[in-house]
Coordinates of C-alpha atoms and ligand atoms in Angstrom, one line a residue:
M1 CA -153.8 -22.0 -188.3
G2 CA -151.3 -19.1 -188.8
F3 CA -154.1 -17.3 -186.5
T4 CA -154.6 -20.5 -183.8
T5 CA -150.1 -20.1 -183.7
R6 CA -150.2 -17.0 -182.8
L7 CA -152.4 -17.1 -179.9
R8 CA -151.0 -19.6 -178.8
P9 CA -147.9 -17.6 -176.7
L10 CA -150.3 -15.8 -175.8
T11 CA -153.1 -18.1 -174.5
V12 CA -150.0 -19.7 -172.6
S13 CA -148.9 -16.8 -170.2
L14 CA -152.8 -15.0 -169.6
L15 CA -152.9 -18.9 -167.7
L16 CA -150.0 -18.8 -166.2
F17 CA -150.5 -15.7 -165.1
S18 CA -154.1 -16.8 -163.8
A19 CA -152.2 -19.3 -161.7
T20 CA -149.7 -17.9 -160.5
A21 CA -153.3 -15.0 -159.1
I22 CA -154.3 -17.8 -158.2
Q23 CA -151.6 -18.4 -155.7
A24 CA -151.5 -15.5 -154.8
E25 CA -154.9 -15.3 -153.1
I26 CA -154.2 -17.4 -150.3
P27 CA -150.4 -16.4 -148.6
S28 CA -149.4 -19.6 -146.1
P29 CA -151.5 -19.9 -142.9
D30 CA -147.5 -19.8 -141.1
S31 CA -145.9 -16.9 -143.0
D32 CA -144.5 -14.7 -140.2
E33 CA -145.2 -11.8 -142.5
S34 CA -148.7 -13.2 -144.2
I35 CA -149.8 -12.3 -140.1
A36 CA -148.7 -9.6 -139.3
K37 CA -150.0 -7.9 -141.9
G38 CA -153.3 -9.6 -140.3
S39 CA -152.1 -7.5 -137.1
E40 CA -151.6 -4.6 -138.5
L41 CA -155.5 -5.1 -139.6
Y42 CA -156.8 -6.1 -136.5
M43 CA -155.3 -3.6 -134.8
H44 CA -157.3 -1.0 -136.7
F45 CA -160.4 -2.0 -137.8
C46 CA -161.7 -4.6 -135.7
T47 CA -160.5 -4.0 -131.3
E48 CA -163.8 -2.2 -130.8
C49 CA -165.5 -5.5 -130.0
H50 CA -163.0 -7.9 -130.5
G51 CA -160.6 -6.7 -127.4
K52 CA -157.0 -6.5 -128.5
D53 CA -156.4 -9.7 -126.9
G54 CA -158.8 -11.3 -129.9
R55 CA -160.8 -12.1 -126.2
A56 CA -163.7 -10.0 -126.6
L57 CA -163.8 -9.4 -122.3
M58 CA -162.3 -6.3 -122.2
D59 CA -164.0 -3.0 -122.9
V60 CA -166.5 -4.3 -125.7
I61 CA -169.6 -3.2 -126.1
S62 CA -171.1 -6.3 -128.1
D63 CA -171.5 -9.7 -127.9
A64 CA -168.5 -10.8 -130.4
T65 CA -166.5 -13.9 -130.8
D66 CA -163.6 -15.0 -128.2
L67 CA -161.5 -15.0 -131.0
T68 CA -158.5 -17.1 -129.4
D69 CA -161.1 -20.2 -128.9
P70 CA -162.4 -21.9 -131.8
D71 CA -163.8 -24.3 -130.1
V72 CA -166.4 -21.1 -128.9
Y73 CA -166.6 -20.3 -132.4
Y74 CA -170.5 -19.9 -133.8
N75 CA -170.2 -20.1 -137.1
G76 CA -167.4 -22.5 -137.7
S77 CA -163.3 -21.9 -137.7
T78 CA -161.2 -23.6 -140.3
R79 CA -159.5 -20.5 -142.7
E80 CA -162.7 -21.1 -145.5
D81 CA -164.9 -21.0 -142.3
I82 CA -163.8 -17.8 -141.3
Y83 CA -162.6 -15.7 -144.2
R84 CA -166.5 -16.0 -145.5
S85 CA -167.3 -15.1 -141.4
I86 CA -165.4 -11.5 -142.5
S87 CA -166.2 -11.5 -145.4
D88 CA -169.9 -11.9 -145.7
G89 CA -170.4 -10.8 -141.2
A90 CA -171.7 -13.7 -138.9
G91 CA -175.1 -13.2 -136.8
V92 CA -176.4 -10.2 -135.7
G93 CA -173.3 -7.9 -134.7
M94 CA -170.5 -9.6 -136.9
P95 CA -170.7 -7.4 -139.6
P96 CA -169.5 -8.2 -142.9
W97 CA -165.7 -6.7 -144.5
K98 CA -166.0 -7.5 -147.8
T99 CA -166.6 -3.7 -149.0
Q100 CA -163.7 -2.1 -147.1
L101 CA -161.3 -5.4 -147.5
S102 CA -162.1 -5.8 -151.3
D103 CA -158.1 -7.5 -151.3
E104 CA -159.0 -11.0 -150.3
Q105 CA -155.6 -11.2 -149.5
D106 CA -156.2 -9.2 -147.0
I107 CA -158.3 -11.1 -145.5
W108 CA -156.7 -14.2 -145.7
H109 CA -153.4 -12.1 -143.3
L110 CA -157.1 -12.0 -141.3
V111 CA -157.4 -15.8 -140.9
N112 CA -154.0 -16.2 -140.2
F113 CA -153.7 -13.7 -137.9
I114 CA -156.4 -15.2 -136.1
R115 CA -155.5 -18.6 -136.7
S116 CA -151.9 -17.3 -134.9
L117 CA -154.2 -16.6 -131.6
W118 CA -155.0 -20.3 -131.0
T119 CA -152.1 -23.3 -129.8
E120 CA -149.9 -25.4 -132.0
E121 CA -153.0 -28.6 -131.4
Q122 CA -156.0 -25.9 -132.1
R123 CA -154.7 -25.2 -135.0
S124 CA -153.5 -28.6 -136.0
A125 CA -157.3 -30.4 -135.6
Q126 CA -158.7 -28.4 -138.1
Ligands
HEC201 C1 -169.1 -4.2 -134.8 C2 -167.7 -4.8 -133.5 C3 -167.7 -5.5 -134.6 C4 -166.5 -5.3 -135.4 C5 -165.6 -4.6 -135.5 C6 -166.1 -6.6 -135.2 N1 -166.8 -7.8 -135.0 FE1 -165.5 -9.9 -135.5 N2 -168.1 -10.4 -134.4 C7 -168.7 -9.4 -133.7 C8 -169.9 -10.6 -133.4 C9 -171.1 -10.2 -132.1 C10 -169.4 -11.6 -133.9 C11 -170.6 -12.8 -133.5 C12 -171.1 -13.5 -134.7 C13 -172.2 -14.4 -134.6 O1 -173.0 -14.1 -133.6 O2 -172.3 -15.0 -134.7 C14 -168.0 -11.7 -134.6 C15 -167.3 -13.3 -134.7 C16 -166.9 -13.1 -135.9 C17 -165.9 -14.2 -136.4 C18 -166.4 -15.6 -136.4 C19 -166.5 -16.5 -135.1 C20 -168.1 -17.5 -135.0 O3 -167.9 -16.9 -133.4 O4 -168.3 -18.4 -135.8 C21 -165.3 -13.7 -136.5 C22 -163.8 -15.0 -137.4 C23 -164.6 -12.5 -136.3 N3 -165.8 -11.2 -135.5 C24 -163.7 -11.7 -136.8 C25 -163.5 -10.2 -137.2 C26 -162.6 -8.9 -137.8 C27 -161.5 -10.1 -138.2 C28 -162.8 -8.6 -137.4 C29 -162.1 -6.8 -138.0 C30 -162.3 -6.4 -139.3 C31 -164.1 -8.0 -136.4 N4 -164.4 -9.6 -136.3 C32 -164.9 -6.6 -136.0 C33 -168.3 -8.1 -133.6 C34 -168.2 -7.4 -134.2

Protein backbone atom coordinates (compact mmCIF):
# COMPACT_ATOMS: atom_id res chain seq x y z
CA MET A 1 0.00 0.00 0.00
CA GLY A 2 2.70 2.42 1.08
CA PHE A 3 4.70 1.32 -1.93
CA THR A 4 1.87 2.04 -4.40
CA THR A 5 1.18 5.43 -2.87
CA ARG A 6 4.78 6.44 -3.18
CA LEU A 7 4.88 5.38 -6.83
CA ARG A 8 1.78 7.24 -7.88
CA PRO A 9 3.18 10.78 -8.29
CA LEU A 10 5.97 9.39 -10.44
CA THR A 11 3.52 7.45 -12.63
CA VAL A 12 1.36 10.53 -13.06
CA SER A 13 4.26 12.69 -14.10
CA LEU A 14 5.50 10.02 -16.50
CA LEU A 15 2.06 9.86 -18.10
CA LEU A 16 1.90 13.62 -18.42
CA PHE A 17 5.39 13.64 -19.85
CA SER A 18 4.60 11.04 -22.53
CA ALA A 19 1.32 12.75 -23.45
CA THR A 20 3.24 15.98 -24.04
CA ALA A 21 5.92 14.12 -25.99
CA ILE A 22 3.35 12.51 -28.28
CA GLN A 23 1.62 15.81 -28.92
CA ALA A 24 4.96 17.42 -29.67
CA GLU A 25 5.71 14.87 -32.39
CA ILE A 26 3.18 16.27 -34.83
CA PRO A 27 3.51 20.00 -35.33
CA SER A 28 0.37 21.74 -36.49
CA PRO A 29 0.12 21.87 -40.30
CA ASP A 30 -0.58 25.60 -40.21
CA SER A 31 2.34 26.52 -37.99
CA ASP A 32 4.48 29.11 -39.78
CA GLU A 33 7.41 28.11 -37.61
CA SER A 34 7.11 24.49 -38.66
CA ILE A 35 6.79 25.41 -42.35
CA ALA A 36 9.88 27.62 -42.06
CA LYS A 37 11.87 24.78 -40.51
CA GLY A 38 10.60 22.42 -43.20
CA SER A 39 11.69 24.89 -45.86
CA GLU A 40 15.21 25.02 -44.44
CA LEU A 41 15.46 21.23 -44.37
CA TYR A 42 14.03 21.03 -47.88
CA MET A 43 16.59 23.48 -49.28
CA HIS A 44 19.34 21.44 -47.69
CA PHE A 45 18.32 17.87 -48.56
CA CYS A 46 15.72 17.80 -51.32
CA THR A 47 16.33 20.37 -54.08
CA GLU A 48 18.85 18.19 -55.91
CA CYS A 49 15.99 16.02 -57.18
CA HIS A 50 12.79 17.98 -56.57
CA GLY A 51 14.09 21.42 -57.54
CA LYS A 52 14.05 24.59 -55.40
CA ASP A 53 10.38 25.20 -56.14
CA GLY A 54 9.38 21.55 -55.64
CA ARG A 55 8.35 21.17 -59.27
CA ALA A 56 11.18 18.87 -60.27
CA LEU A 57 11.29 20.45 -63.71
CA MET A 58 14.54 22.39 -63.88
CA ASP A 59 18.08 21.06 -63.45
CA VAL A 60 16.85 17.80 -62.09
CA ILE A 61 18.39 14.43 -62.76
CA SER A 62 15.88 11.83 -61.61
CA ASP A 63 12.20 11.34 -62.30
CA ALA A 64 11.14 12.95 -59.03
CA THR A 65 7.53 13.88 -58.29
CA ASP A 66 6.28 17.45 -58.76
CA LEU A 67 5.57 18.06 -55.09
CA THR A 68 3.43 21.14 -55.76
CA ASP A 69 0.56 19.03 -57.17
CA PRO A 70 -0.90 16.33 -54.88
CA ASP A 71 -2.89 14.94 -57.82
CA VAL A 72 0.26 13.56 -59.43
CA TYR A 73 1.66 11.87 -56.30
CA TYR A 74 2.25 8.16 -56.87
CA ASN A 75 2.21 7.16 -53.22
CA GLY A 76 -0.71 9.05 -51.73
CA SER A 77 -0.96 12.64 -50.54
CA THR A 78 -2.41 12.58 -47.04
CA ARG A 79 -0.08 13.93 -44.35
CA GLU A 80 0.59 10.35 -43.25
CA ASP A 81 1.33 9.22 -46.82
CA ILE A 82 3.82 12.04 -47.31
CA TYR A 83 5.43 11.32 -43.96
CA ARG A 84 5.85 7.68 -44.98
CA SER A 85 7.29 8.55 -48.41
CA ILE A 86 9.92 10.77 -46.78
CA SER A 87 10.71 8.44 -43.90
CA ASP A 88 10.76 5.12 -45.77
CA GLY A 89 11.48 6.33 -49.29
CA ALA A 90 9.31 5.72 -52.34
CA GLY A 91 9.50 4.05 -55.75
CA VAL A 92 12.97 3.49 -57.13
CA GLY A 93 14.52 6.94 -56.85
CA MET A 94 13.32 8.38 -53.55
CA PRO A 95 15.73 7.49 -50.76
CA PRO A 96 14.53 6.86 -47.18
CA TRP A 97 15.39 9.74 -44.84
CA LYS A 98 14.65 8.31 -41.42
CA THR A 99 18.32 7.78 -40.64
CA GLN A 100 19.48 11.27 -41.60
CA LEU A 101 16.34 12.93 -40.23
CA SER A 102 16.10 10.89 -37.06
CA ASP A 103 13.95 13.51 -35.32
CA GLU A 104 10.37 12.72 -36.39
CA GLN A 105 9.51 16.38 -35.90
CA ASP A 106 11.80 17.28 -38.80
CA ILE A 107 9.88 14.96 -41.11
CA TRP A 108 6.59 16.55 -40.02
CA HIS A 109 8.12 19.99 -40.71
CA LEU A 110 8.92 18.78 -44.23
CA VAL A 111 5.36 17.46 -44.64
CA ASN A 112 4.02 20.86 -43.58
CA PHE A 113 6.38 22.69 -45.92
CA ILE A 114 5.40 20.50 -48.88
CA ARG A 115 1.69 21.10 -48.16
CA SER A 116 2.40 24.84 -48.05
CA LEU A 117 3.29 24.57 -51.77
CA TRP A 118 -0.30 23.51 -52.56
CA THR A 119 -3.35 25.68 -53.01
CA GLU A 120 -5.74 26.17 -50.11
CA GLU A 121 -8.25 24.02 -51.98
CA GLN A 122 -5.81 21.15 -52.40
CA ARG A 123 -4.93 21.29 -48.71
CA SER A 124 -8.49 21.13 -47.53
CA ALA A 125 -9.28 18.25 -49.93
CA GLN A 126 -6.83 15.97 -48.09
C1 LIG B 1 17.95 11.34 -55.14
C2 LIG B 1 16.79 12.09 -55.58
C3 LIG B 1 15.79 12.52 -54.51
C4 LIG B 1 16.04 13.23 -53.36
C5 LIG B 1 17.36 13.78 -52.84
C6 LIG B 1 14.73 13.41 -52.75
N1 LIG B 1 13.75 12.82 -53.49
FE1 LIG B 1 11.78 12.74 -53.05
N2 LIG B 1 11.45 11.58 -54.69
C7 LIG B 1 12.40 11.24 -55.63
C8 LIG B 1 11.77 10.40 -56.66
C9 LIG B 1 12.47 9.83 -57.88
C10 LIG B 1 10.42 10.26 -56.28
C11 LIG B 1 9.34 9.47 -57.00
C12 LIG B 1 9.19 8.14 -56.30
C13 LIG B 1 8.25 7.20 -57.00
O1 LIG B 1 8.50 6.91 -58.18
O2 LIG B 1 7.28 6.75 -56.37
C14 LIG B 1 10.26 11.02 -55.04
C15 LIG B 1 9.09 11.09 -54.33
C16 LIG B 1 8.90 11.88 -53.21
C17 LIG B 1 7.66 11.97 -52.47
C18 LIG B 1 6.41 11.15 -52.76
C19 LIG B 1 5.61 11.80 -53.84
C20 LIG B 1 4.75 10.78 -54.53
O3 LIG B 1 4.89 10.65 -55.75
O4 LIG B 1 3.95 10.13 -53.84
C21 LIG B 1 7.84 12.89 -51.48
C22 LIG B 1 6.79 13.34 -50.48
C23 LIG B 1 9.20 13.34 -51.57
N3 LIG B 1 9.82 12.69 -52.62
C24 LIG B 1 9.76 14.26 -50.72
C25 LIG B 1 11.14 14.46 -50.63
C26 LIG B 1 11.77 15.22 -49.60
C27 LIG B 1 11.05 15.95 -48.48
C28 LIG B 1 13.11 15.14 -49.81
C29 LIG B 1 14.22 15.71 -48.95
C30 LIG B 1 14.26 15.27 -47.57
C31 LIG B 1 13.31 14.35 -51.00
N4 LIG B 1 12.09 13.96 -51.48
C32 LIG B 1 14.54 14.09 -51.56
C33 LIG B 1 13.72 11.60 -55.61
C34 LIG B 1 14.37 12.26 -54.59
